[in-house]
Coordinates of C-alpha atoms in Angstrom, one line a residue:
Chain C
X1 CA 50.9 -97.6 199.4
X2 CA 53.4 -95.0 200.5
X3 CA 56.3 -94.1 198.3
X4 CA 58.7 -95.2 201.1
X5 CA 57.2 -98.7 201.2
X6 CA 56.8 -98.9 197.4
X7 CA 60.4 -98.1 196.8
X8 CA 61.5 -100.5 199.5
X9 CA 59.4 -103.3 197.9
X10 CA 60.6 -102.5 194.4
X11 CA 64.2 -102.7 195.5
X12 CA 64.0 -105.8 197.6
X13 CA 61.4 -108.1 196.0
X14 CA 63.6 -108.8 192.9
X15 CA 66.6 -109.5 195.1
X16 CA 64.6 -112.0 197.1
X17 CA 63.3 -113.7 193.9
X18 CA 66.7 -113.8 192.3
X19 CA 68.2 -115.3 195.5
X20 CA 65.5 -118.0 195.7
X21 CA 66.0 -118.9 192.0
X22 CA 69.7 -119.2 192.5
X23 CA 69.3 -121.4 195.6
X24 CA 67.1 -123.8 193.7
X25 CA 69.1 -123.6 190.5
X26 CA 72.4 -124.7 192.2
X27 CA 70.9 -127.9 193.6
X28 CA 72.3 -131.1 192.3
X29 CA 69.0 -132.9 192.0
X30 CA 66.8 -134.7 189.4
X31 CA 65.6 -132.0 187.0
X32 CA 61.9 -133.0 187.5
X33 CA 62.2 -132.2 191.2
X34 CA 64.0 -129.0 190.6
X35 CA 61.4 -127.8 188.1
X36 CA 58.6 -128.6 190.6
X37 CA 60.3 -126.7 193.3
X38 CA 61.1 -123.7 191.0
X39 CA 57.6 -123.6 189.6
X40 CA 56.0 -122.7 192.9
X41 CA 58.8 -120.5 194.1
X42 CA 58.4 -118.5 190.9
X43 CA 54.6 -118.4 191.0
X44 CA 54.6 -114.9 192.5
X45 CA 52.9 -113.6 195.6
X46 CA 53.5 -110.5 197.7
X47 CA 56.6 -111.9 199.4
X48 CA 55.5 -110.2 202.6
X49 CA 57.4 -112.5 204.9
X50 CA 60.9 -112.1 203.4
X51 CA 60.2 -108.4 202.9
X52 CA 59.4 -108.0 206.6
X53 CA 62.7 -109.6 207.6
X54 CA 64.5 -107.0 205.5
X55 CA 62.3 -104.2 206.6
X56 CA 63.2 -104.9 210.3
X57 CA 66.9 -104.8 209.5
X58 CA 66.5 -101.6 207.6
X59 CA 64.7 -100.0 210.5
X60 CA 67.4 -101.2 212.9
X61 CA 70.0 -99.8 210.5
X62 CA 71.8 -103.2 210.2
X63 CA 73.3 -104.4 207.0
X64 CA 73.6 -108.1 206.6
X65 CA 74.5 -110.0 203.5
X66 CA 73.0 -113.1 205.0
X67 CA 69.6 -111.4 205.4
X68 CA 68.3 -112.0 201.9
X69 CA 69.3 -115.6 202.0
X70 CA 67.6 -116.1 205.3
X71 CA 64.5 -114.2 204.0
X72 CA 64.5 -116.5 201.0
X73 CA 64.3 -119.6 203.3
X74 CA 61.1 -118.2 204.9
X75 CA 59.5 -117.8 201.6
X76 CA 60.5 -121.4 200.8
X77 CA 58.7 -122.6 203.9
X78 CA 55.7 -120.5 203.0
X79 CA 55.8 -121.9 199.4
X80 CA 56.0 -125.5 200.7
X81 CA 53.0 -125.0 202.9
X82 CA 51.0 -123.7 199.9
X83 CA 52.0 -126.7 197.8
X84 CA 50.8 -129.1 200.5
X85 CA 47.7 -127.1 201.3
X86 CA 46.6 -127.2 197.7
X87 CA 46.8 -131.0 197.4
X88 CA 43.6 -132.9 196.6
X89 CA 43.6 -134.4 200.1
X90 CA 43.8 -131.0 201.7
X91 CA 42.1 -127.9 200.1
X92 CA 42.0 -129.5 196.6
X93 CA 42.8 -126.2 194.8
X94 CA 43.6 -126.3 191.1
X95 CA 44.5 -122.7 190.8
X96 CA 46.6 -120.3 192.9
X97 CA 47.2 -116.7 191.7
X98 CA 45.6 -117.7 188.4
X99 CA 48.1 -120.5 187.7
X100 CA 47.6 -124.2 187.9
X101 CA 48.8 -125.5 191.3
X102 CA 51.9 -127.6 191.7
X103 CA 50.2 -131.0 191.7
X104 CA 48.1 -130.1 188.6
X105 CA 51.3 -129.5 186.7
X106 CA 53.7 -132.1 188.2
X107 CA 51.4 -134.7 189.8
X108 CA 50.6 -135.3 193.4
X109 CA 53.7 -137.4 194.2
X110 CA 56.1 -134.8 192.9
X111 CA 54.1 -132.0 194.6
X112 CA 54.4 -133.7 198.0
X113 CA 58.1 -134.3 197.4
X114 CA 58.8 -130.7 196.2
X115 CA 57.2 -129.4 199.4
X116 CA 59.3 -131.9 201.5
X117 CA 62.4 -130.8 199.7
X118 CA 61.7 -127.1 200.2
X119 CA 61.2 -127.3 204.0
X120 CA 64.2 -129.5 204.4
X121 CA 66.4 -127.2 202.3
X122 CA 65.3 -124.1 204.3
X123 CA 66.9 -125.4 207.5
X124 CA 70.1 -126.5 205.7
X125 CA 70.5 -123.1 204.1
X126 CA 70.2 -121.4 207.4
X127 CA 72.9 -123.7 208.9
X128 CA 75.2 -122.8 206.0
X129 CA 74.8 -119.0 206.2
X130 CA 78.4 -117.7 206.5
X131 CA 78.2 -114.4 208.2
X132 CA 76.0 -115.1 211.2
X133 CA 77.4 -116.7 214.3
X134 CA 76.6 -120.4 215.1
X135 CA 74.5 -119.2 218.0
X136 CA 72.4 -116.9 215.8
X137 CA 71.9 -119.7 213.3
X138 CA 70.8 -122.1 216.1
X139 CA 68.4 -119.5 217.4
X140 CA 66.9 -118.9 213.9
X141 CA 66.4 -122.7 213.4
X142 CA 65.0 -123.2 216.8
X143 CA 62.4 -120.4 216.3
X144 CA 61.6 -121.4 212.7
X145 CA 61.0 -125.0 213.7
X146 CA 58.4 -123.8 216.2
X147 CA 56.8 -121.3 213.8
X148 CA 56.6 -123.7 210.9
X149 CA 55.9 -127.0 212.8
X150 CA 53.3 -128.8 214.9
X151 CA 53.2 -125.9 217.4
X152 CA 52.8 -123.3 214.7
X153 CA 51.8 -123.5 211.0
X154 CA 51.3 -127.2 210.7
X155 CA 49.2 -127.3 213.9
X156 CA 47.2 -124.3 212.7
X157 CA 46.4 -126.1 209.4
X158 CA 45.2 -129.1 211.5
X159 CA 43.0 -126.7 213.7
X160 CA 41.6 -125.2 210.5
X161 CA 40.7 -128.6 209.1
X162 CA 39.1 -129.7 212.4
X163 CA 37.1 -126.5 212.5
X164 CA 35.4 -127.0 209.1
X165 CA 31.7 -127.3 209.4
X166 CA 31.7 -126.2 213.1
X167 CA 31.0 -122.8 214.6
X168 CA 34.1 -121.6 216.2
X169 CA 34.3 -119.0 219.0
X170 CA 36.4 -115.9 218.5
X171 CA 39.2 -117.4 220.5
X172 CA 39.1 -120.6 218.6
X173 CA 39.3 -118.7 215.3
X174 CA 42.2 -116.7 216.7
X175 CA 44.0 -119.9 217.6
X176 CA 43.7 -121.1 214.0
X177 CA 45.2 -117.9 212.6
X178 CA 47.8 -117.3 215.2
X179 CA 49.2 -120.7 214.3
X180 CA 48.3 -121.2 210.6
X181 CA 49.6 -117.8 209.3
X182 CA 50.6 -115.8 212.3
X183 CA 53.5 -117.9 213.5
X184 CA 55.5 -117.8 210.3
X185 CA 54.8 -114.1 209.7
X186 CA 56.0 -113.4 213.3
X187 CA 59.1 -115.4 212.7
X188 CA 59.9 -113.3 209.6
X189 CA 59.8 -110.2 211.8
X190 CA 61.7 -111.7 214.7
X191 CA 64.3 -113.1 212.4
X192 CA 65.3 -109.5 211.5
X193 CA 65.8 -108.9 215.2
X194 CA 67.8 -112.0 215.7
X195 CA 70.1 -111.2 212.8
X196 CA 70.5 -107.6 214.2
X197 CA 71.3 -109.0 217.6
X198 CA 68.5 -106.7 218.9
X199 CA 68.2 -106.3 222.7
X200 CA 65.4 -108.1 224.5
X201 CA 63.2 -104.9 224.8
X202 CA 63.3 -104.5 221.0
X203 CA 62.6 -108.3 220.5
X204 CA 59.6 -108.1 222.8
X205 CA 58.2 -105.0 220.9
X206 CA 58.7 -106.8 217.5
X207 CA 57.0 -109.8 218.9
X208 CA 54.0 -107.8 220.0
X209 CA 53.9 -105.9 216.7
X210 CA 54.1 -109.2 214.8
X211 CA 51.3 -110.8 216.8
X212 CA 48.8 -107.9 216.2
X213 CA 49.7 -107.3 212.6
X214 CA 49.3 -111.0 211.9
X215 CA 45.8 -110.9 213.2
X216 CA 45.1 -107.7 211.4
X217 CA 46.3 -109.3 208.2
X218 CA 43.8 -112.1 208.6
X219 CA 40.9 -109.9 209.5
X220 CA 41.5 -107.8 206.4
X221 CA 41.6 -111.0 204.4
X222 CA 38.2 -111.9 205.7
X223 CA 36.8 -108.4 205.1
X224 CA 38.1 -108.4 201.5
X225 CA 36.4 -111.6 200.8
X226 CA 33.1 -109.7 201.4
X227 CA 33.9 -106.2 200.1
X228 CA 36.5 -106.9 197.4
X229 CA 35.8 -107.9 193.8
X230 CA 37.1 -111.1 192.2
X231 CA 39.2 -108.9 189.9
X232 CA 40.9 -107.1 192.8
X233 CA 41.5 -110.4 194.7
X234 CA 42.6 -112.5 191.8
X235 CA 40.3 -115.2 193.3
X236 CA 36.6 -115.7 193.7
X237 CA 35.2 -113.1 196.1
X238 CA 32.4 -114.1 198.5
X239 CA 33.7 -117.7 198.8
X240 CA 33.9 -117.7 202.6
X241 CA 30.2 -117.0 203.1
X242 CA 29.2 -119.6 200.5
X243 CA 31.3 -122.3 202.2
X244 CA 30.1 -121.2 205.7
X245 CA 33.7 -120.7 206.7
X246 CA 34.5 -119.3 210.2
X247 CA 35.7 -115.8 209.7
X248 CA 35.9 -112.6 211.7
X249 CA 32.8 -111.1 210.0
X250 CA 30.8 -114.4 210.5
X251 CA 31.5 -114.2 214.2
X252 CA 31.6 -110.5 214.8
X253 CA 29.6 -109.1 211.9
X254 CA 31.3 -107.0 209.2
X255 CA 31.3 -103.8 211.4
X256 CA 32.6 -105.8 214.4
X257 CA 35.4 -107.2 212.3
X258 CA 36.3 -103.6 211.2
X259 CA 36.5 -102.5 214.8
X260 CA 38.6 -105.5 215.6
X261 CA 40.9 -104.7 212.7
X262 CA 41.4 -101.2 213.9
X263 CA 42.1 -102.5 217.5
X264 CA 44.8 -104.9 216.2
X265 CA 46.3 -102.1 214.0
X266 CA 46.5 -99.7 217.0
X267 CA 48.1 -102.3 219.2
X268 CA 50.7 -103.1 216.5
X269 CA 51.6 -99.4 216.2
X270 CA 51.6 -99.0 220.0
X271 CA 54.2 -101.8 220.2
X272 CA 56.4 -100.0 217.8
X273 CA 56.0 -96.7 219.8
X274 CA 57.6 -98.4 222.9
X275 CA 60.9 -98.7 221.0
X276 CA 60.7 -95.5 218.9
X277 CA 59.9 -97.3 215.6
X278 CA 56.5 -95.6 215.2
X279 CA 57.6 -93.9 212.0
X280 CA 59.0 -95.6 209.0
X281 CA 58.7 -98.9 207.2
X282 CA 57.0 -101.1 209.9
X283 CA 54.2 -98.5 210.2
X284 CA 53.9 -98.3 206.5
X285 CA 53.7 -102.1 206.3
X286 CA 50.9 -102.0 208.9
X287 CA 49.1 -99.4 206.9
X288 CA 49.4 -101.3 203.8
X289 CA 48.2 -104.6 205.4
X290 CA 45.1 -103.1 206.9
X291 CA 44.1 -101.0 203.9
X292 CA 45.1 -103.2 201.0
X293 CA 42.5 -104.2 198.5
X294 CA 44.0 -107.5 197.4
Chain Z
X1 CA 73.2 -161.7 215.9
X2 CA 76.2 -161.6 218.2
X3 CA 75.7 -161.3 222.0
X4 CA 77.5 -157.9 221.9
X5 CA 75.1 -156.5 219.4
X6 CA 72.1 -158.0 220.8
X7 CA 72.8 -156.7 224.3
X8 CA 73.6 -153.2 222.8
X9 CA 70.2 -153.2 220.9
X10 CA 68.3 -154.5 223.9
X11 CA 69.7 -151.7 226.1
X12 CA 69.4 -148.8 223.6
X13 CA 66.3 -149.5 221.5
X14 CA 63.9 -148.9 224.5
X15 CA 65.8 -145.7 225.4
X16 CA 65.3 -144.4 221.9
X17 CA 61.6 -145.3 221.8
X18 CA 61.0 -143.8 225.2
X19 CA 62.7 -140.6 224.2
X20 CA 60.8 -140.3 220.9
X21 CA 57.5 -140.9 222.8
X22 CA 58.4 -138.1 225.3
X23 CA 59.4 -135.7 222.6
X24 CA 56.0 -136.1 220.9
X25 CA 54.0 -136.2 224.1
X26 CA 55.3 -132.9 225.4
X27 CA 54.2 -131.0 222.2
X28 CA 51.4 -128.5 222.7
X29 CA 49.4 -129.4 219.6
X30 CA 46.0 -130.6 218.5
X31 CA 45.5 -134.1 219.9
X32 CA 44.6 -135.5 216.5
X33 CA 48.0 -134.3 215.1
X34 CA 49.8 -135.7 218.1
X35 CA 48.1 -139.1 217.8
X36 CA 49.0 -139.3 214.1
X37 CA 52.6 -138.4 214.8
X38 CA 52.8 -140.9 217.7
X39 CA 51.1 -143.7 215.8
X40 CA 53.9 -144.0 213.2
X41 CA 56.7 -143.3 215.6
X42 CA 55.4 -146.2 217.7
X43 CA 54.8 -148.5 214.8
X44 CA 58.1 -150.4 215.4
X45 CA 60.9 -151.1 213.1
X46 CA 64.5 -152.0 213.6
X47 CA 65.6 -148.5 214.6
X48 CA 68.8 -149.1 212.8
X49 CA 69.6 -145.4 212.2
X50 CA 69.4 -144.1 215.8
X51 CA 71.1 -147.3 217.0
X52 CA 74.0 -146.6 214.6
X53 CA 74.5 -143.1 216.0
X54 CA 74.8 -144.6 219.5
X55 CA 77.0 -147.4 218.3
X56 CA 79.5 -145.0 216.9
X57 CA 79.7 -143.1 220.1
X58 CA 80.1 -146.3 222.1
X59 CA 83.0 -147.3 219.8
X60 CA 84.6 -143.9 220.2
X61 CA 84.1 -144.1 224.0
X62 CA 82.2 -140.9 224.2
X63 CA 79.3 -140.4 226.5
X64 CA 76.7 -137.8 225.5
X65 CA 73.3 -137.2 227.0
X66 CA 72.3 -135.4 223.8
X67 CA 73.1 -138.5 221.7
X68 CA 69.8 -140.3 222.3
X69 CA 67.8 -137.1 221.6
X70 CA 69.7 -136.6 218.4
X71 CA 69.3 -140.2 217.4
X72 CA 65.6 -139.8 218.0
X73 CA 65.4 -137.0 215.5
X74 CA 66.9 -139.2 212.8
X75 CA 64.2 -141.8 213.4
X76 CA 61.6 -139.0 213.2
X77 CA 62.9 -138.1 209.8
X78 CA 62.9 -141.7 208.7
X79 CA 59.3 -142.1 210.0
X80 CA 58.1 -139.0 208.2
X81 CA 59.6 -140.4 204.9
X82 CA 57.7 -143.6 205.4
X83 CA 54.4 -141.8 206.1
X84 CA 54.7 -139.8 202.9
X85 CA 56.0 -142.8 200.9
X86 CA 53.0 -144.8 201.8
X87 CA 50.5 -142.2 200.6
X88 CA 48.1 -143.2 197.9
X89 CA 49.8 -140.7 195.4
X90 CA 53.2 -142.3 196.2
X91 CA 53.5 -146.1 196.8
X92 CA 49.9 -146.4 198.0
X93 CA 50.6 -148.9 200.8
X94 CA 47.9 -149.8 203.2
X95 CA 50.1 -151.9 205.5
X96 CA 53.5 -151.4 207.0
X97 CA 54.9 -153.9 209.4
X98 CA 51.5 -155.6 209.5
X99 CA 49.8 -152.4 210.7
X100 CA 47.5 -150.0 208.7
X101 CA 49.6 -147.1 207.4
X102 CA 49.1 -143.6 208.8
X103 CA 46.7 -142.3 206.1
X104 CA 44.5 -145.4 206.4
X105 CA 44.0 -144.6 210.1
X106 CA 44.1 -140.8 210.1
X107 CA 43.2 -139.8 206.6
X108 CA 45.5 -138.5 203.9
X109 CA 45.5 -134.8 205.0
X110 CA 46.5 -135.6 208.5
X111 CA 49.2 -138.1 207.2
X112 CA 50.7 -135.4 205.1
X113 CA 50.7 -133.0 208.0
X114 CA 52.0 -135.5 210.5
X115 CA 55.0 -136.1 208.2
X116 CA 55.5 -132.3 207.7
X117 CA 55.4 -131.9 211.5
X118 CA 58.0 -134.6 212.2
X119 CA 60.6 -133.3 209.7
X120 CA 60.2 -129.8 211.0
X121 CA 60.3 -130.9 214.6
X122 CA 63.5 -132.8 214.1
X123 CA 65.5 -129.7 213.1
X124 CA 64.1 -127.7 216.0
X125 CA 65.0 -130.5 218.5
X126 CA 68.6 -130.5 217.3
X127 CA 68.8 -126.7 217.6
X128 CA 67.6 -127.1 221.2
X129 CA 70.0 -129.8 222.3
X130 CA 71.8 -128.3 225.4
X131 CA 75.1 -130.1 225.7
X132 CA 76.5 -129.8 222.2
X133 CA 78.1 -126.5 221.0
X134 CA 76.3 -124.3 218.6
X135 CA 78.9 -125.2 216.0
X136 CA 78.2 -128.9 216.4
X137 CA 74.4 -128.3 216.1
X138 CA 74.9 -126.2 213.0
X139 CA 77.0 -129.0 211.5
X140 CA 74.4 -131.6 212.3
X141 CA 71.6 -129.6 210.8
X142 CA 73.7 -128.8 207.7
X143 CA 74.4 -132.5 207.1
X144 CA 70.9 -133.7 208.0
X145 CA 69.4 -131.2 205.6
X146 CA 71.6 -132.6 202.8
X147 CA 70.9 -136.2 203.8
X148 CA 67.1 -135.9 204.1
X149 CA 66.5 -133.3 201.3
X150 CA 66.5 -132.9 197.6
X151 CA 70.1 -133.8 197.3
X152 CA 69.6 -137.0 199.5
X153 CA 66.5 -138.9 200.5
X154 CA 63.8 -136.8 198.8
X155 CA 65.8 -136.7 195.6
X156 CA 66.3 -140.5 195.8
X157 CA 62.6 -141.0 196.1
X158 CA 62.1 -139.0 193.0
X159 CA 64.8 -141.0 191.1
X160 CA 63.1 -144.2 192.3
X161 CA 59.7 -143.0 190.9
X162 CA 61.2 -141.9 187.6
X163 CA 62.9 -145.3 187.3
X164 CA 59.7 -147.3 187.6
X165 CA 59.0 -149.3 184.4
X166 CA 62.5 -148.5 183.0
X167 CA 65.6 -150.7 182.9
X168 CA 68.2 -149.0 185.1
X169 CA 71.9 -149.5 184.8
X170 CA 73.8 -150.6 187.9
X171 CA 75.1 -147.1 188.4
X172 CA 71.6 -145.6 188.0
X173 CA 70.3 -148.1 190.6
X174 CA 73.1 -147.3 192.9
X175 CA 72.2 -143.6 192.6
X176 CA 68.7 -144.4 193.7
X177 CA 69.8 -146.2 196.8
X178 CA 72.7 -144.0 197.7
X179 CA 70.2 -141.1 197.9
X180 CA 66.9 -142.8 198.9
X181 CA 68.2 -144.8 201.8
X182 CA 72.0 -144.4 202.0
X183 CA 72.1 -140.7 202.7
X184 CA 70.1 -140.8 206.0
X185 CA 71.8 -144.0 207.1
X186 CA 75.2 -142.4 206.4
X187 CA 74.1 -139.3 208.4
X188 CA 73.2 -141.5 211.4
X189 CA 76.7 -142.9 211.4
X190 CA 78.4 -139.5 210.8
X191 CA 76.3 -137.8 213.4
X192 CA 78.0 -140.0 216.0
X193 CA 81.4 -138.7 214.8
X194 CA 80.2 -135.1 214.9
X195 CA 78.9 -135.5 218.5
X196 CA 82.2 -137.1 219.4
X197 CA 84.2 -134.3 217.7
X198 CA 86.1 -137.1 215.8
X199 CA 89.1 -136.1 213.8
X200 CA 88.9 -135.9 210.0
X201 CA 90.6 -139.2 209.4
X202 CA 88.0 -140.9 211.6
X203 CA 85.2 -139.0 209.9
X204 CA 86.4 -140.1 206.5
X205 CA 86.6 -143.8 207.7
X206 CA 83.0 -143.6 209.0
X207 CA 81.9 -142.0 205.8
X208 CA 83.4 -144.8 203.7
X209 CA 82.0 -147.4 206.1
X210 CA 78.6 -145.8 205.9
X211 CA 78.6 -145.7 202.1
X212 CA 79.4 -149.4 201.7
X213 CA 77.2 -150.6 204.4
X214 CA 74.3 -148.6 203.0
X215 CA 74.6 -150.4 199.7
X216 CA 75.1 -153.7 201.4
X217 CA 71.9 -153.1 203.3
X218 CA 70.0 -152.5 200.1
X219 CA 71.5 -155.5 198.2
X220 CA 70.6 -157.8 201.1
X221 CA 67.1 -156.4 201.0
X222 CA 66.8 -157.3 197.3
X223 CA 68.2 -160.8 197.9
X224 CA 65.8 -161.4 200.8
X225 CA 62.9 -160.5 198.5
X226 CA 63.9 -163.6 196.5
X227 CA 65.2 -166.0 199.1
X228 CA 63.2 -165.0 202.2
X229 CA 59.7 -166.2 203.1
X230 CA 56.8 -163.8 203.7
X231 CA 56.8 -165.0 207.3
X232 CA 60.4 -164.0 207.8
X233 CA 60.0 -160.6 206.0
X234 CA 56.7 -159.6 207.5
X235 CA 55.7 -158.6 204.0
X236 CA 55.0 -160.4 200.7
X237 CA 58.2 -162.1 199.4
X238 CA 58.8 -162.1 195.7
X239 CA 57.1 -158.8 195.1
X240 CA 60.1 -157.2 193.3
X241 CA 60.2 -159.7 190.5
X242 CA 56.4 -159.6 190.0
X243 CA 56.5 -155.8 189.8
X244 CA 59.6 -155.9 187.5
X245 CA 61.3 -153.6 189.9
X246 CA 65.0 -152.7 189.3
X247 CA 67.0 -154.6 191.9
X248 CA 70.6 -155.9 192.2
X249 CA 69.6 -159.4 191.3
X250 CA 67.6 -158.2 188.3
X251 CA 70.7 -156.4 187.0
X252 CA 73.5 -158.7 188.2
X253 CA 71.7 -162.1 188.7
X254 CA 71.2 -163.5 192.2
X255 CA 74.8 -164.8 192.3
X256 CA 76.2 -161.5 191.0
X257 CA 74.2 -159.7 193.7
X258 CA 75.7 -161.9 196.4
X259 CA 79.2 -161.2 195.1
X260 CA 78.4 -157.5 195.1
X261 CA 77.1 -157.8 198.7
X262 CA 80.3 -159.5 199.8
X263 CA 82.4 -156.7 198.1
X264 CA 80.5 -153.9 199.8
X265 CA 80.8 -155.7 203.1
X266 CA 84.6 -156.1 202.7
X267 CA 85.0 -152.5 201.8
X268 CA 83.0 -151.4 204.8
X269 CA 85.2 -153.5 207.1
X270 CA 88.3 -152.3 205.4
X271 CA 87.2 -148.7 206.1
X272 CA 86.9 -149.6 209.8
X273 CA 90.4 -151.2 209.8
X274 CA 92.1 -148.0 208.7
X275 CA 91.1 -146.4 212.1
X276 CA 91.3 -149.5 214.3
X277 CA 87.6 -150.1 214.6
X278 CA 87.7 -153.5 212.9
X279 CA 86.5 -155.3 216.0
X280 CA 83.4 -154.4 218.0
X281 CA 79.9 -153.0 217.3
X282 CA 80.3 -151.5 213.9
X283 CA 81.6 -154.8 212.5
X284 CA 78.8 -156.7 214.3
X285 CA 76.3 -154.3 212.7
X286 CA 77.8 -155.0 209.3
X287 CA 77.6 -158.7 209.9
X288 CA 74.0 -158.4 211.0
X289 CA 73.0 -156.3 208.0
X290 CA 74.5 -158.6 205.5
X291 CA 73.3 -161.8 207.1
X292 CA 69.9 -160.8 208.4
X293 CA 66.9 -162.8 207.3
X294 CA 64.3 -160.0 207.7

């Protein structure tokens, strides 16, 4: 990771985590619910989505005190999706990042409700931001609803479930990822542009960058499952092949997946070049995402 | 039911149901998800919440083409809460209104996701209403997030779960209902005022009316469980006593609950009187809610 990116993350990650803690802490709700919400919010993770929102603003030289709050709501939505995905009726995962999952600690009922509370809270917090215009807030909520909902993340999760045990084509696999993980990642990047009131050419470039970097992220995930060690990943390596999961390597071979990763990376950088952002944080993010080892 | 109210419901209920169908139908999502969402949306019910929004607008003599869409989003939120409440890990109900519940038909995973999709969609639809101002939309989303989230409906569901098997005081029971069912019902009434740009005195009166009528609704529910027949209710009567549930009659005796019902009814009507709405639809709604037999 470059010094530029590392220093950006070291500065901003704690700010995001402190803001999320505060937003949960100030809720007037039953303590059991608050604990269940806080547990998963505090369970760590790379915080890539909220960091991306802040990185776009930094690149556009825009300061916004609402940005960290908005970024926190994206991580809340991401966290709610993990809590629900881990449920016994979904992926049935007992561990996430080495810690017991929400329903293991708080029971399934509270895990469902903690997720429900987080997604509902996110929209309210955006509506209550006090430095953005009402039009900006409406635009953010409009786009977040698409990204997180049936036509985005939730729909992608359904496609993923329906694809289990079937051989997907490359375009079917892409549809899973574009929706399941790409849509919210894209939103986190576009949100920076919306907050900065970026012109439409810039928004289009960010959209293209986000689309390609989202796919690159997923391809690298699939490659790491083959090439990484369990220690590096913090989860069992080689799980995809064992469960006959549809992945880029399973469809394209490992070498084919690496070519595809390089393609998506180049297209992402090319999108940045059209608006003069081909140096700096967004490139560093792309480098990190395609070269990370965990 | 009065002719006035009956004719109002007969006119508006089909409009709400058609609008909800259309909003689901036009989604570009996996057909399995769409079916699961549509199934519970089409599963019937009194549609009291969306009808209330439209009733307030009718009483305030305001026409709004966005009102039916907004009203539909409230019923979507109500529907999502029922889908999640019925899950095996929550109330574990196989039947609702005589039909198999969502997870019985579509499986638990899709039921969780159909609920997630509905709540997320609701906020997006409000953001995309095209006749209200951005400020009105932000206000609606702000209030809906409180009403439906951790500090409202979701928190109420948690309180209800935590109260099982314990003897609650009257104020603890009231806290359950004010949050679990009252908050969203209140929102449906206040939403009419927000759409109509009602002045603050009117908003306060609607808020008071909503608070008392929400409690009246719940007290009558508890009374009906004792006095109604299973045929009238469309569910097993007498279930509350068997499961030693905390109810108004269990805390106040049946007669005490009836006195409390009358009190709440009077306070609701009194709130209407302060703004000259003590004749018409909102009174008829109050009469219907406190005298209904199902």
